[in-house]
Structures are given as structure tokens and as C-alpha cells.
Coordinates of C-alpha atoms in Angstrom, one line a residue:
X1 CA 255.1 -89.2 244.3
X2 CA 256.2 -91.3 241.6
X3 CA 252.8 -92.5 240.4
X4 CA 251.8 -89.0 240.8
X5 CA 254.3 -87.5 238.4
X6 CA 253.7 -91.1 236.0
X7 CA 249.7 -90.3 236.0
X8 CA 250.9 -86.8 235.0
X9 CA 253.1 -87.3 232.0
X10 CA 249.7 -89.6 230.8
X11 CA 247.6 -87.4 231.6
X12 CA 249.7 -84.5 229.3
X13 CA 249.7 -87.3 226.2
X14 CA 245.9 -87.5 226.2
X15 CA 245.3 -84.0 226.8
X16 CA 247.2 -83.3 223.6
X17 CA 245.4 -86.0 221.4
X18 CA 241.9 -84.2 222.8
X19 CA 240.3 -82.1 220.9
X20 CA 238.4 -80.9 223.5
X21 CA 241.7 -79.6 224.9
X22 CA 242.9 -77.5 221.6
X23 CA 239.1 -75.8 222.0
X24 CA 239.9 -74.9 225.4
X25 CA 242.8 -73.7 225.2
X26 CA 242.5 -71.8 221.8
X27 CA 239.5 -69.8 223.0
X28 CA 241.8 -68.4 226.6
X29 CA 244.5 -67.5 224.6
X30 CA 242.0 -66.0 222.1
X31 CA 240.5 -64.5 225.1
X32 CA 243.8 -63.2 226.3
X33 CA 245.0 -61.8 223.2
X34 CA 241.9 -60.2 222.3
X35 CA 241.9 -58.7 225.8
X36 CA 245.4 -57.0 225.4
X37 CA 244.9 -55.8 222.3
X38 CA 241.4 -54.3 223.8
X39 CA 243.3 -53.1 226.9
X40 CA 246.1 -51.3 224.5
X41 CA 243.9 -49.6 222.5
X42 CA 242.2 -47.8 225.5
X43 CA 245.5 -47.3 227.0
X44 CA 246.9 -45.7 224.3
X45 CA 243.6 -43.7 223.3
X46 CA 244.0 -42.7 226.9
X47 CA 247.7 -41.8 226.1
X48 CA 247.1 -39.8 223.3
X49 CA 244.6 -37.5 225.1
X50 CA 246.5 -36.7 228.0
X51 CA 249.0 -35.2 225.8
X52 CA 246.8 -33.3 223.4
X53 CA 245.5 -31.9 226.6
X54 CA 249.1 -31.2 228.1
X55 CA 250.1 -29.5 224.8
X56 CA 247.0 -27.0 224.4
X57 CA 247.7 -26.4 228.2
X58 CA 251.3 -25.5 227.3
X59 CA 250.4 -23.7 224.6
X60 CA 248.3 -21.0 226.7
X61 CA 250.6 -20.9 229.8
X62 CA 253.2 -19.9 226.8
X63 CA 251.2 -17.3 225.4
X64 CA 250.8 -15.7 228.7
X65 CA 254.9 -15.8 229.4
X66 CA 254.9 -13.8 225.8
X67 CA 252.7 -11.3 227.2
X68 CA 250.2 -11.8 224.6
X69 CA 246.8 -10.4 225.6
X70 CA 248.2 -9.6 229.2
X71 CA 246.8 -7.4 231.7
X72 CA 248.7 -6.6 234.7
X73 CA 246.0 -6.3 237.1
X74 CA 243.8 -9.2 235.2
X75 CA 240.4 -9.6 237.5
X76 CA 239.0 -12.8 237.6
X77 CA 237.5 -13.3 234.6
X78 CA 241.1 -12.0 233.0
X79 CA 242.7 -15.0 234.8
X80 CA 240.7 -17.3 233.6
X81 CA 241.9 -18.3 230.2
X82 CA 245.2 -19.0 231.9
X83 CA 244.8 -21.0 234.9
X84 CA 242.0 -23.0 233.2
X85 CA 242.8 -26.6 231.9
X86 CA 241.7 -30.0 231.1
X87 CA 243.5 -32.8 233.1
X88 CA 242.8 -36.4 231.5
X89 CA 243.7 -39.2 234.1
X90 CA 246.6 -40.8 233.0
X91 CA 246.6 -44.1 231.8
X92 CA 247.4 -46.5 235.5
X93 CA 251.0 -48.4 235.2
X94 CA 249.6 -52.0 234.6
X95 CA 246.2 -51.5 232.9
X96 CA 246.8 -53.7 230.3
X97 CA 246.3 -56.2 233.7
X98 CA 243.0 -54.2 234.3
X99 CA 241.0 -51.1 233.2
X100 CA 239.1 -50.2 236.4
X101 CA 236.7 -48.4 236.5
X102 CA 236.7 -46.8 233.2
X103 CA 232.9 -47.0 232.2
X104 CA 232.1 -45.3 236.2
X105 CA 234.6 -42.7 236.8
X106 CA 234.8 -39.3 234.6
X107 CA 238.3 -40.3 232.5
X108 CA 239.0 -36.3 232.4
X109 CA 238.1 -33.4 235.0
X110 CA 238.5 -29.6 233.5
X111 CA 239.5 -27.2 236.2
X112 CA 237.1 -23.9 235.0
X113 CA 237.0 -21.6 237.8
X114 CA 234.1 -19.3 236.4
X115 CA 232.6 -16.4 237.9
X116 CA 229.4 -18.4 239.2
X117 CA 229.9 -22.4 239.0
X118 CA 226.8 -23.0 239.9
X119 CA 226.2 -26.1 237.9
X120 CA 229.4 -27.5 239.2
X121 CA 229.4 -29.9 242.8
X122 CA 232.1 -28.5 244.9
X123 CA 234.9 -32.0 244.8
X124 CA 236.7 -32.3 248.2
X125 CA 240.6 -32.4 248.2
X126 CA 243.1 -34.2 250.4
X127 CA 244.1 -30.9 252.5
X128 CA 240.1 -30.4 253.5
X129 CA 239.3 -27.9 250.4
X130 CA 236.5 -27.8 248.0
X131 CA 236.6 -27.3 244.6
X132 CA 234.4 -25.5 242.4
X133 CA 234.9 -24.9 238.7
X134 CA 235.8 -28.9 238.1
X135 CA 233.5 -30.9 235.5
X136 CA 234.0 -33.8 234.6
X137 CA 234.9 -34.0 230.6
X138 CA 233.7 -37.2 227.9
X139 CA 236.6 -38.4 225.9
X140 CA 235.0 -41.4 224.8
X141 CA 233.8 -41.4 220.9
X142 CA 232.7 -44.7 221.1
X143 CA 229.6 -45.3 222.9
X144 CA 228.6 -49.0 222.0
X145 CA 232.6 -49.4 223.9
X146 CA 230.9 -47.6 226.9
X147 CA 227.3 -49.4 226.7
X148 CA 229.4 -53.1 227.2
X149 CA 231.9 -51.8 229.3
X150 CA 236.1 -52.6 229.0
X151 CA 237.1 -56.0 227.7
X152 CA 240.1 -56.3 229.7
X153 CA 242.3 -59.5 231.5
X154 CA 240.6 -58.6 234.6
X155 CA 237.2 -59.4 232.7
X156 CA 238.6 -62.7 231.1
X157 CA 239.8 -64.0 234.7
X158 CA 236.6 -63.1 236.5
X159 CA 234.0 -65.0 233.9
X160 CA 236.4 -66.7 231.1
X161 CA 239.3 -68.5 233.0
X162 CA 236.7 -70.4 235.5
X163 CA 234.7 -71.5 232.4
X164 CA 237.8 -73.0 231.5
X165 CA 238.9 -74.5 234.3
X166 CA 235.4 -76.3 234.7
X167 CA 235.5 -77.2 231.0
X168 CA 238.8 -78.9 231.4
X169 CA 237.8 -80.6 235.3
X170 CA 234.0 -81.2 234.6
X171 CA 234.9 -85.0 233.7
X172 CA 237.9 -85.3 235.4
X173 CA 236.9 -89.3 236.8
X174 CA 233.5 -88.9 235.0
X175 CA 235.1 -90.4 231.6
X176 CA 236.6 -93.4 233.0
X177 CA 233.9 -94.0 235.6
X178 CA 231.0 -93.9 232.6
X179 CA 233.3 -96.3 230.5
X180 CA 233.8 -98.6 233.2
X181 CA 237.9 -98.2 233.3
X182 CA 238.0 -96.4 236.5
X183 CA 237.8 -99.6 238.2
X184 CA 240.8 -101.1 236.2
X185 CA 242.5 -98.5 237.1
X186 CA 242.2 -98.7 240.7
X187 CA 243.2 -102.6 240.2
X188 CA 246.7 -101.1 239.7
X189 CA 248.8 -100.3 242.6
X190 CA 247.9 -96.9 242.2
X191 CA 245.7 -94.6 245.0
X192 CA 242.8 -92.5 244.1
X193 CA 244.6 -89.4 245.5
X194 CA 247.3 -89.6 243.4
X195 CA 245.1 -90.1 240.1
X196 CA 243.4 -87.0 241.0
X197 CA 246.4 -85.0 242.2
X198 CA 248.1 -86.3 238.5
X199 CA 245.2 -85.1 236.3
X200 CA 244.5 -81.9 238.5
X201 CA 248.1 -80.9 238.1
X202 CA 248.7 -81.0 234.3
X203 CA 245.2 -79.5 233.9
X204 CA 245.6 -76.5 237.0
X205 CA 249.5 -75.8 235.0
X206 CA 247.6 -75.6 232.0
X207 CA 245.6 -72.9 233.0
X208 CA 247.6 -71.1 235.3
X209 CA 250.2 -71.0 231.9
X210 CA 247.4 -69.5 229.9
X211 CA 246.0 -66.7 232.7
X212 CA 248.8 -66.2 235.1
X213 CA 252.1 -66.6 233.1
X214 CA 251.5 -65.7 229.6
X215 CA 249.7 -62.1 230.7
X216 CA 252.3 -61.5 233.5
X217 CA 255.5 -62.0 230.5
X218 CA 253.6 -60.2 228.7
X219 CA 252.9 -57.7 230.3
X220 CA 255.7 -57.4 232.1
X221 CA 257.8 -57.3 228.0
X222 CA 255.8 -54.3 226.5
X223 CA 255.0 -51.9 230.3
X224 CA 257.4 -49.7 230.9
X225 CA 256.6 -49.6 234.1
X226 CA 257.7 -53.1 234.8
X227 CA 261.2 -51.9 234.1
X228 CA 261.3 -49.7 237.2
X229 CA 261.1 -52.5 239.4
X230 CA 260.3 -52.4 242.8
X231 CA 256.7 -51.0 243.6
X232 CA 255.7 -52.8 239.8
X233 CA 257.4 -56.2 240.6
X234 CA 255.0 -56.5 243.6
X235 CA 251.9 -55.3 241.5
X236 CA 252.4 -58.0 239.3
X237 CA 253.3 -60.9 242.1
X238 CA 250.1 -59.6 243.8
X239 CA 248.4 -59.6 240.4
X240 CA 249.8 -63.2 239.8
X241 CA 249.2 -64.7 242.9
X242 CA 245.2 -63.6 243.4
X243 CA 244.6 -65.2 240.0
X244 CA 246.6 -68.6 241.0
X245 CA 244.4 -68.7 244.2
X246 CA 240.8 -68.0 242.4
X247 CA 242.6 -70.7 240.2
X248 CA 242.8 -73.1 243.2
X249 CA 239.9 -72.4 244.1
X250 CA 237.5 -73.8 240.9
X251 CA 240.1 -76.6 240.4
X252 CA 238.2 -77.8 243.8
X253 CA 235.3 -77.3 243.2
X254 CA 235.1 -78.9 239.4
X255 CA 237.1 -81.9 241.3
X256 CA 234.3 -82.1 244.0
X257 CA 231.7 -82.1 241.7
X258 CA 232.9 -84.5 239.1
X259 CA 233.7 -86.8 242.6
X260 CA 229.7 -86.1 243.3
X261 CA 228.0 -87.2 239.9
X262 CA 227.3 -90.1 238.3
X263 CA 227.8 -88.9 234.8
X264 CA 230.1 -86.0 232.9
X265 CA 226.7 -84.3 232.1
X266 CA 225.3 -84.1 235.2
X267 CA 228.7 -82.7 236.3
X268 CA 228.9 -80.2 233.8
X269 CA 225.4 -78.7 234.3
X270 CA 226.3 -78.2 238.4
X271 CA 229.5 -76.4 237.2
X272 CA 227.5 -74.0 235.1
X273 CA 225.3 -73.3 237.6
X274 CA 227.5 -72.8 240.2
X275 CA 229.6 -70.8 237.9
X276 CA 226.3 -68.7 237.5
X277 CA 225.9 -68.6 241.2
X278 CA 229.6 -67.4 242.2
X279 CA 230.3 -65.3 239.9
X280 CA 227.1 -63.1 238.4
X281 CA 224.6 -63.8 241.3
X282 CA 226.4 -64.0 244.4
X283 CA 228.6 -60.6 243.5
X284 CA 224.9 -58.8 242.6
X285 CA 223.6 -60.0 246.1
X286 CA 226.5 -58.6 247.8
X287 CA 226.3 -54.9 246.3
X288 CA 222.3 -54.8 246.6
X289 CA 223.1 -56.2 250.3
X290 CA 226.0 -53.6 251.1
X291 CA 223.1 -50.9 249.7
X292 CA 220.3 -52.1 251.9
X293 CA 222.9 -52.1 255.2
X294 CA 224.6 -48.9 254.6
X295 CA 223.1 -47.3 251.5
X296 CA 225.8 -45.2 249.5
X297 CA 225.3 -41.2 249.2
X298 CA 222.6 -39.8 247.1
X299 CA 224.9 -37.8 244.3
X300 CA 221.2 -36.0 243.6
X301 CA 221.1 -34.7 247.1
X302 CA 224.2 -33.4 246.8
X303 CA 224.7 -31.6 243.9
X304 CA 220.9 -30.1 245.4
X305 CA 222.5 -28.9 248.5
X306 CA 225.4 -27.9 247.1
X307 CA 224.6 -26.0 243.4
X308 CA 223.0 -23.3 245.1
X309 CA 225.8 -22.5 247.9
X310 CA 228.4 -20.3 245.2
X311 CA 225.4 -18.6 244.1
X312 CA 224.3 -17.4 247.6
X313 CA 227.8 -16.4 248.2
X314 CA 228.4 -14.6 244.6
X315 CA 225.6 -12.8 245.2
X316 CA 227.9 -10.7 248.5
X317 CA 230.5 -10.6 245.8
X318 CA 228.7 -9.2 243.2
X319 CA 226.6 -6.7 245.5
X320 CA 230.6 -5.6 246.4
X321 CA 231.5 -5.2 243.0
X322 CA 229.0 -2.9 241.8
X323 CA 229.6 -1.1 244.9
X324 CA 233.2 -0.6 244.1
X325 CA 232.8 0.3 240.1
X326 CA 230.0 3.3 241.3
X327 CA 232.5 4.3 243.4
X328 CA 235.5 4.6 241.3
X329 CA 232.9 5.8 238.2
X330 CA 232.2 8.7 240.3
X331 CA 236.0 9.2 241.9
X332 CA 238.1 8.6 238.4
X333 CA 238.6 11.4 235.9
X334 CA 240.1 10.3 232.9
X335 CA 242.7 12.7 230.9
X336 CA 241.5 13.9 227.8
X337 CA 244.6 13.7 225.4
X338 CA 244.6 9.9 225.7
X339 CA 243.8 7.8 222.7
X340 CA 241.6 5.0 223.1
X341 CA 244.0 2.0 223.8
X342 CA 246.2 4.6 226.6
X343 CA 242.8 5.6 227.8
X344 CA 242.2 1.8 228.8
X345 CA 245.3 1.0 230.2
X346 CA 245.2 4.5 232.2
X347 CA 242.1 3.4 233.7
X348 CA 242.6 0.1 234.5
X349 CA 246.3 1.5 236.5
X350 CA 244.1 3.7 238.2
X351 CA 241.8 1.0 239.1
X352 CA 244.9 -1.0 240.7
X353 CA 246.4 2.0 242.4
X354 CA 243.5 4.3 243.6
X355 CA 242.3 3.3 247.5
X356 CA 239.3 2.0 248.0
X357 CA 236.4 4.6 250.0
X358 CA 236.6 2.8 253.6
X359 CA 233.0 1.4 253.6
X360 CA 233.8 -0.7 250.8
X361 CA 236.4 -2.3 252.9
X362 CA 234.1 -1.8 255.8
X363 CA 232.1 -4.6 254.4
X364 CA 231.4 -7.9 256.6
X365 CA 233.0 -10.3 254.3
X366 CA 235.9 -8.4 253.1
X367 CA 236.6 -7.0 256.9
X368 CA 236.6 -10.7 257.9
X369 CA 239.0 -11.4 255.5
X370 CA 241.5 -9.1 256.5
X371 CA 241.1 -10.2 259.9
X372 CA 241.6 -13.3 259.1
X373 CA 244.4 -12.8 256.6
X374 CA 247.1 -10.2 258.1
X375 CA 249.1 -10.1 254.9
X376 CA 247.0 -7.9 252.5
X377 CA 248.7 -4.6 251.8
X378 CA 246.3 -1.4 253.4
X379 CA 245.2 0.7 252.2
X380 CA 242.9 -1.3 249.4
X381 CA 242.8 -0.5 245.7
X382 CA 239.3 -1.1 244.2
X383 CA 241.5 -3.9 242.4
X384 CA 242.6 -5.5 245.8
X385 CA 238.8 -4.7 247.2
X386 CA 236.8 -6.5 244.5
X387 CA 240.0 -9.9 244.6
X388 CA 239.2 -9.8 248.7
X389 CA 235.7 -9.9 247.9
X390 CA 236.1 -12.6 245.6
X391 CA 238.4 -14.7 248.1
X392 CA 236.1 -14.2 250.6
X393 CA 233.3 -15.5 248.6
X394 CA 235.6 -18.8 248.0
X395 CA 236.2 -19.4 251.7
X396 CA 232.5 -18.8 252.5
X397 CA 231.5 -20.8 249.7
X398 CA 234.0 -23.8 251.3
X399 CA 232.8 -23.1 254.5
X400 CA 229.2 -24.1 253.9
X401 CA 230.0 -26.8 251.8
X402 CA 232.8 -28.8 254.0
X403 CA 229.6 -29.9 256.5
X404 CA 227.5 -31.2 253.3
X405 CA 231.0 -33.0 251.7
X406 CA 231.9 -34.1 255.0
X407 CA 229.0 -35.9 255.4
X408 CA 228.9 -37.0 251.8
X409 CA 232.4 -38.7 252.6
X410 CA 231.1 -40.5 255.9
X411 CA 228.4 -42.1 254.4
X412 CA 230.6 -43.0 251.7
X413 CA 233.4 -44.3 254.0
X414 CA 230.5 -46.7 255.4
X415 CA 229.2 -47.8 252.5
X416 CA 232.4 -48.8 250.9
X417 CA 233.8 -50.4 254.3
X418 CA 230.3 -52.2 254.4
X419 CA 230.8 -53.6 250.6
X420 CA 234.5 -54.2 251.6
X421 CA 233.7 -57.0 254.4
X422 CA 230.5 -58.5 252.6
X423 CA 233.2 -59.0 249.1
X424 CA 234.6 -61.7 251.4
X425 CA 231.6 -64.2 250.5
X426 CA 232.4 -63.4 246.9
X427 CA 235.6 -64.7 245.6
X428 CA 234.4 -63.3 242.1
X429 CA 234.5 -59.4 243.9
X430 CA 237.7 -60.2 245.7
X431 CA 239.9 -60.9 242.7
X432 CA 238.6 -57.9 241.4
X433 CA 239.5 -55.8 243.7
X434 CA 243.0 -57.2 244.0
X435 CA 243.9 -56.9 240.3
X436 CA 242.1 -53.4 239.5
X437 CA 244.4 -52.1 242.8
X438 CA 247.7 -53.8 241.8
X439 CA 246.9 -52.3 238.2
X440 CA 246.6 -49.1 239.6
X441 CA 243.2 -48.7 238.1
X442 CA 241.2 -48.3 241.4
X443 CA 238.9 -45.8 243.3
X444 CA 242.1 -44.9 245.2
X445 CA 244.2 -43.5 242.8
X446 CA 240.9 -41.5 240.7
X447 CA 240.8 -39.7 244.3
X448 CA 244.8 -38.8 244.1
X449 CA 244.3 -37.2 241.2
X450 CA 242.2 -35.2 242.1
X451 CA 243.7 -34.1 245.0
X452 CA 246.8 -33.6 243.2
X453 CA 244.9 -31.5 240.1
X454 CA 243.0 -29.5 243.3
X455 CA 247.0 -28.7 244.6
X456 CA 247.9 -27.8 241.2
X457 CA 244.6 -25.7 240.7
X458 CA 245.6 -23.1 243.8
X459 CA 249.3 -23.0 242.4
X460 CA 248.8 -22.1 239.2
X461 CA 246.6 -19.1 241.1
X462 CA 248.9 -18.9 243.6
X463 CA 251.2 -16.0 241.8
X464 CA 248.0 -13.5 241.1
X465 CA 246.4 -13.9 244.9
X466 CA 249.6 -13.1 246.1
X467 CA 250.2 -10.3 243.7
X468 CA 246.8 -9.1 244.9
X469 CA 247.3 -9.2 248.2
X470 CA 250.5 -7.4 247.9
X471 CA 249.1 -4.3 245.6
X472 CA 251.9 -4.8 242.8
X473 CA 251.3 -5.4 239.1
X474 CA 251.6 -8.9 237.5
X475 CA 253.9 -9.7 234.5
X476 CA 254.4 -12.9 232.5
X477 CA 257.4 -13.9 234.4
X478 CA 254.4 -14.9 237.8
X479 CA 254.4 -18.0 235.2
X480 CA 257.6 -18.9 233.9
X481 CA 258.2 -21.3 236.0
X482 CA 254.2 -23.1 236.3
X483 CA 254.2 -26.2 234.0
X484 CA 251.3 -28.2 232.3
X485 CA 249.4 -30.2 235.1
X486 CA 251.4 -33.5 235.5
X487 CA 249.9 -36.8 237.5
X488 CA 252.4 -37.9 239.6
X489 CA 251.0 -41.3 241.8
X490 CA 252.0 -40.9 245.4
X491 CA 251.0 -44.8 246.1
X492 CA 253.9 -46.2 247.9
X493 CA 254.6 -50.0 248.6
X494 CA 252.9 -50.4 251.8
X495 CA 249.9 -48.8 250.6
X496 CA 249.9 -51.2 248.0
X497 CA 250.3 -54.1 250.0
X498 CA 247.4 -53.0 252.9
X499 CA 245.0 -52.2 250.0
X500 CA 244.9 -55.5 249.2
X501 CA 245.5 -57.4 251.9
X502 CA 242.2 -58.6 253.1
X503 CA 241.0 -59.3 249.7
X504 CA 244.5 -61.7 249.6
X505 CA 243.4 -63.2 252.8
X506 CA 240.1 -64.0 251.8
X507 CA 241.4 -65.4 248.3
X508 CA 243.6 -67.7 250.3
X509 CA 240.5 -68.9 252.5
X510 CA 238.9 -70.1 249.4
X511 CA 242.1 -71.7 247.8
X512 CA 242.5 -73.6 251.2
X513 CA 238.3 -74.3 250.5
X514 CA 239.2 -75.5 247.4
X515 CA 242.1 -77.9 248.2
X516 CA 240.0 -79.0 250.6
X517 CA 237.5 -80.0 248.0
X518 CA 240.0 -82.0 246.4
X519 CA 241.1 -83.9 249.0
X520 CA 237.6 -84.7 249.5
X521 CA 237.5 -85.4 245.8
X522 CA 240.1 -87.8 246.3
X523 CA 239.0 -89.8 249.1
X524 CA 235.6 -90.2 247.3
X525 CA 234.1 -94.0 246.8
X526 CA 234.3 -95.0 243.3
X527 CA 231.1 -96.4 242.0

């Protein structure tokens, strides 16, 4: 232990004196700066747009509490302006650790439930509905940003920090062994484990410093989500300890190597290749082998099976609707001493109070409906008639998509599962993984939000179906108490934790790999 921490402290004197070393470690902290200031940027971009949206969307739902422009037996295309928004996804509590999947996923979904979506795909929901009417919005004005995709930490410990630790281990022996002072060395009562484990140490400190601490302290300074504790102390000890294994892991392997060759060159081109191999080719083989095994859903054959299915079911709907309006054409007489403006608002209060003829209600969707649904007020206005009608088409609408989504999701399921077991080979995919879901950037949480923007989508509608259903005008006060759309993360700790647990597991397999490597390393014959 003592000629351990004595190679150490040498080993920290000549790393200081080498210029080598000052490149090194200038470019990671260039790396790491540049990266945060990248990631801040984005985040605060991302900041910026969620509240522009949650203003306008204020805004409106205000207007409507004032009354302004209100109808009190709004049809659906009255409702419209109302309950329509745009919902940016919120920027995730750590992403100045990681960005995600920014350059994949939509960044903003606008919930537009128009009269005939037909160019929207129905998105599933966590309680087993579809929704129509959501598109998925561009807030980038920067496409060269999107063409090369985020420059983030998670990008800088994936390809940069390796580098490093190769360009700092690539001639860890290989300089005294060329100059012929290994041997001198060894003349000293002083094993060849415990010259490797000194230099390895100052040199895997070095670089854990630069990637693991100074990000984390930083990070952990300027997020104020650090400050809650808890749930964010484990993201960033989960964060912290996948890098610090990946670490491990190439601090073996550039030790093992260097043991291997005969000269620092010869080292450093196996390094670079094998940098090439684990980290660009390997993670390309898995994802085109994870595609040939269980190949992912075709998104064309969806939105092709699932485009036409609103229109086949408007079609009902609309076919009711005109039935309903030559009806109440033929039963309505207006008064005659009514200006224009009373005129209109007499009409449309006799369109909300005047019962339906029975064979509009007689119809096989709407007489479904109220079979189904006990709690629509009898007899129907043509108001009531032509909202049933348009319910109705939203169920059947659901209920011939759910078989396409469900098996949309299935094959899904398998394909991610599939990609999921063949990361393991990879150590370049798991520590992806394991930082983009402890940054709250992953696939996960895109699919809570939109399960939580689906929930708020049938509450902000909530107030007229029910006032529908019951037959009784609608005034401003249905709203007062709905609120811009808000993304509140259900992820607890133990989801947290499970997410990432295999991905931890297999990191740990390769840290043991590469301590492994060292030992060999260490045991090596000097030549």
C-alpha cells in the first residue's frame, strides 16, 4: 500500500510537468463546459416555450370565463377554440445531465379536436383511450441544431470521456518500457501491480474529477431540482455511478492493451480502434440486430389503418346532423319582431330546448349510446341529439382503433424488450440509457405526458358533455376552475430505480471486466 500511494504522488508530479496531460484535460473540461452551456440553452429555449404556450392558453380559457364570444349551447366546432391548446413538454429535472431524445420525439403535441381529424393517428392513453385531434408541433428554429443532434454531457461521456481515458492510459508502461527504465524500475523493491495500480489511480481520479464530479457539483449548484432532494439525489448517484463504472471499464482495457504492445503507437492505434468498435459499431450492430429479431412497428401502416377510421365514423355523424337541422328547419318558426342578433340567440335556445322527432334518436349509434350511457336527460333536444351523435362517433371511432394501437403497442413492447437485453453487449448503449432515465429525458416520461395531456384533454371537455347530457345551458363559470395544462411527472423512486437496473448490472459486469483487465495488466511479463 505504501509503494502504491508513493508511485502515486510520482505519478501526479509528472502528470503535471506533461504537456500531454494539460491537452487532455483542457479539451474534457472544454468538452464539459461547452456541453452545459449547449444543454442550458435548449433547456431554457425549452423553458421559454412552455410558458408562451401556458400564457396564450390562459389567455383563452380567460376570455371564455368573461363570457366573450360565449354561446351557451356551443356545438362542437363552438367548443373548439376553448378546449384547444398546445402543450410543449417540459424541460426533464436533470437535462443539463442529458437531453434525450430531443432530435426523435415531437418536443410539443397540440390537442385540436376538429370536426374530422383525419390526418391525425389516434395516440393511445394510460386508461386504454385514443386520442384524436393531437399533432405533434416543431418548436425548433434551428435546423443545422436538429441535423447534428444535442451536444449534451451524455454525448461527451459516451464518445469524449473514453477518448480521454485511452489518451491518458495508451502508454501507461509503454514509455518506460521503449526507454528501457521499466527494467530499473522493477530493480527496486517495488511490484508490477502496484506501479500499475499507482499510475492507474492518479490517472482514473483525474478523469472521474473531470466527468463525474465536476458535472454532478455542477449540476447539482444551478438545478433546482437538486434542491428537493430525495427522488433527485438518487438521479444523480445513479447518474454518477454508471459513468464511474464505464470509467472502470476503459481504464482496463487501455491498461491491458498498453500490457499487450510493444510500443506506445501500436497501443494507441488498438485503442482507437477498439474505441471505434465499442462505441459507434458495436451499438449500430445491436439496433440493426434488435430490428432483424423483432422488427419495430411500421408508423406508415399505422397512420394507413388508422387515418381513415374518424372519417368512416364522421360520416354516421354527419348523415345524423343533417338529419336533425331538416328536421328542426321544417319544425322551428321564428317570431317576426326579432332583430337579427335576438333572432339568433332565439334560434339557437330553441335548438337546445325543442325535442328531437324519435327517429332521429331512433338511430343505431345514438340508441346505442343511450343504452350504454343511462345518464342523458330524455327526451333529446336536437342540441343533445347531434352532441350524442358526436360521442358516439368518438367511442366508435376508439373502438376500431384500440385493436390496431393495441397491436401497434405489442410489437413495440417486443421490439424495445428485444433492444433492451441485446444493449447488454454494448456498454456504450447501457450508459445511455442509465443517464437519459436518471435525467428524466427518456421514452418513459414522453409517454406520461401524454397520458397526462390525454387526462387533461377529457377534463377540460368534461363540463360541456356533461352539460349536454343533462339538457341545461353552459355559462363561463363550467371553466372557472380548469387551469392551463400543467406536466406534473408521476415517476416515483422505485420506478426510477427498476428502470435502470439492468443497465446498472450490466455496467458493473463490465467494470468487474475491466478490473479484471488490469489485474491482468499487472501480472503481465515485462519485456
Amino acid at each position: 500500500m505504501n509503494a502504491i500511494r508513493t508511485i502515486s504522488r510520482l505519478e501526479l508530479r509528472l502528470l503535471r510537468v506533461d504537456p500531454r496531460t494539460t491537452i487532455v484535460v483542457g479539451l474534457v473540461l472544454g468538452a464539459v463546459a461547452l456541453a452545459l452551456v449547449s444543454a442550458s440553452h435548449e433547456v431554457n429555449a425549452q423553458a421559454r416555450t412552455v410558458e408562451e404556450a401556458r400564457l396564450e392558453h390562459e389567455a383563452r380559457l380567460a376570455s371564455a370565463r368573461e363570457g366573450s364570444g360565449w354561446l351557451e349551447f356551443p356545438t362542437h366546432e363552438d367548443r373548439v377554440p376553448v378546449v384547444s391548446f398546445v402543450a410543449p413538454v417540459p424541460p426533464a429535472r436533470f437535462a443539463l445531465l442529458s437531453l434525450g431524445h430531443r432530435d426523435v420525439l415531437p418536443q410539443a403535441l397540440a390537442w385540436v379536436p376538429e370536426e374530422n381529424a383525419t390526418h391525425s393517428p389516434p395516440e393511445p392513453s394510460g386508461d386504454g383511450r385514443v386520442l384524436y385531434g393531437l399533432y405533434p408541433v416543431e418548436v425548433t428554429s434551428a435546423p443545422i441544431a436538429r441535423l447534428l443532434g444535442p451536444f449534451d454531457l451524455a454525448f461527451v461521456v459516451v464518445f469524449l470521456l473514453p477518448l480521454a481515458v485511452l489518451a491518458l492510459t495508451f502508454d501507461l508502461l509503454g514509455r518506460e518500457r521503449e526507454r528501457g527504465t521499466l527494467v530499473l524500475v522493477r530493480s527496486q523493491p517495488v511490484g508490477l501491480a502496484s506501479l500499475v495500480l499507482g499510475k492507474l489511480i492518479v490517472r482514473g481520479c483525474l478523469v472521474l474529477g473531470l466527468g463525474v464530479v465536476a458535472p454532478i457539483v455542477v449540476v447539482a449548484a444551478v438545478s433546482p431540482a437538486a434542491a428537493s432532494g430525495g427522488h433527485s439525489s438518487s438521479s444523480l448517484l445513479l447518474w454518477g455511478a454508471a459513468v464511474a463504472l464505464y470509467t472502470v471499464f476503459w481504464l482496463g482495457v487501455g491498461a491491458w492493451v498498453d500490457s499487450r504492445s510493444r510500443t506506445s503507437g501500436s497501443s494507441a492505434v488498438t485503442l482507437a480502434g477498439m474505441w471505434l468498435a465499442v462505441v459507434l459499431l458495436l451499438p449500430a450492430a445491436v439496433v440493426q440486430t434488435a430490428e432483424r429479431i423483432a422488427p419495430p412497428p411500421s408508423t406508415v401502416r399505422f397512420a394507413q389503418e388508422t387515418r381513415p377510421l374518424p372519417e368512416l365514423a364522421y360520416h354516421e355523424y354527419s348523415l345524423t346532423y343533417r338529419a336533425a337541422w331538416r328536421a328542426f328547419e321544417e319544425a322551428y318558426t321564428p317570431p317576426s319582431d326579432l332583430d337579427d342578433e335576438e333572432a339568433e340567440l332565439h334560434r339557437a335556445a330553441a335548438w337546445a330546448e325543442m325535442p328531437v322527432p324519435a327517429e332521429i334518436t331512433q338511430r343505431p349509434w345514438i340508441q346505442s349510446l343511450l343504452d350504454r350511457e343511462l345518464d342523458w336527460a330524455t327526451p333529446l333536444s336536437y342540441w343533445q341529439a347531434t352532441g350524442a351523435a358526436k360521442e358516439a362517433e368518438r367511442q366508435e371511432t376508439e373502438r376500431r382503433s384500440r385493436p390496431i394501437i393495441e397491436r401497434h403497442q405489442a410489437e413495440e413492447a417486443r421490439h424495445l424488450s428485444t433492444a433492451r437485453w441485446l444493449s447488454l453487449l454494448s456498454p456504450a448503449l447501457l450508459v445511455q440509457e442509465v443517464m437519459d432515465v436518471t435525467a428524466g429525458a427518456d421514452l418513459a416520461r414522453h409517454k406520461r405526458f401524454r397520458d397526462e395531456l390525454g387526462a387533461y384533454a377529457r377534463d377540460i371537455e368534461a363540463p360541456f358533455v356533461e352539460a349536454m347530457k343533462e339538457g341545461r345551458a353552459i355559462s363561463p363559470d363550467a371553466i372557472a376552475e380548469v387551469q392551463p395544462f400543467e406536466f406534473r411527472d408521476s415517476a416515483e423512486r422505485h420506478e426510477l430505480w427498476s428502470a435502470v437496473a439492468m443497465a446498472l448490472a450490466g455496467l458493473l459486469a463490465y467494470a468487474v471486466v475491466g478490473g479484471g483487465l488490469v489485474a491482468r495488466a499487472a501480472g503481465a511479463r515485462v519485456t
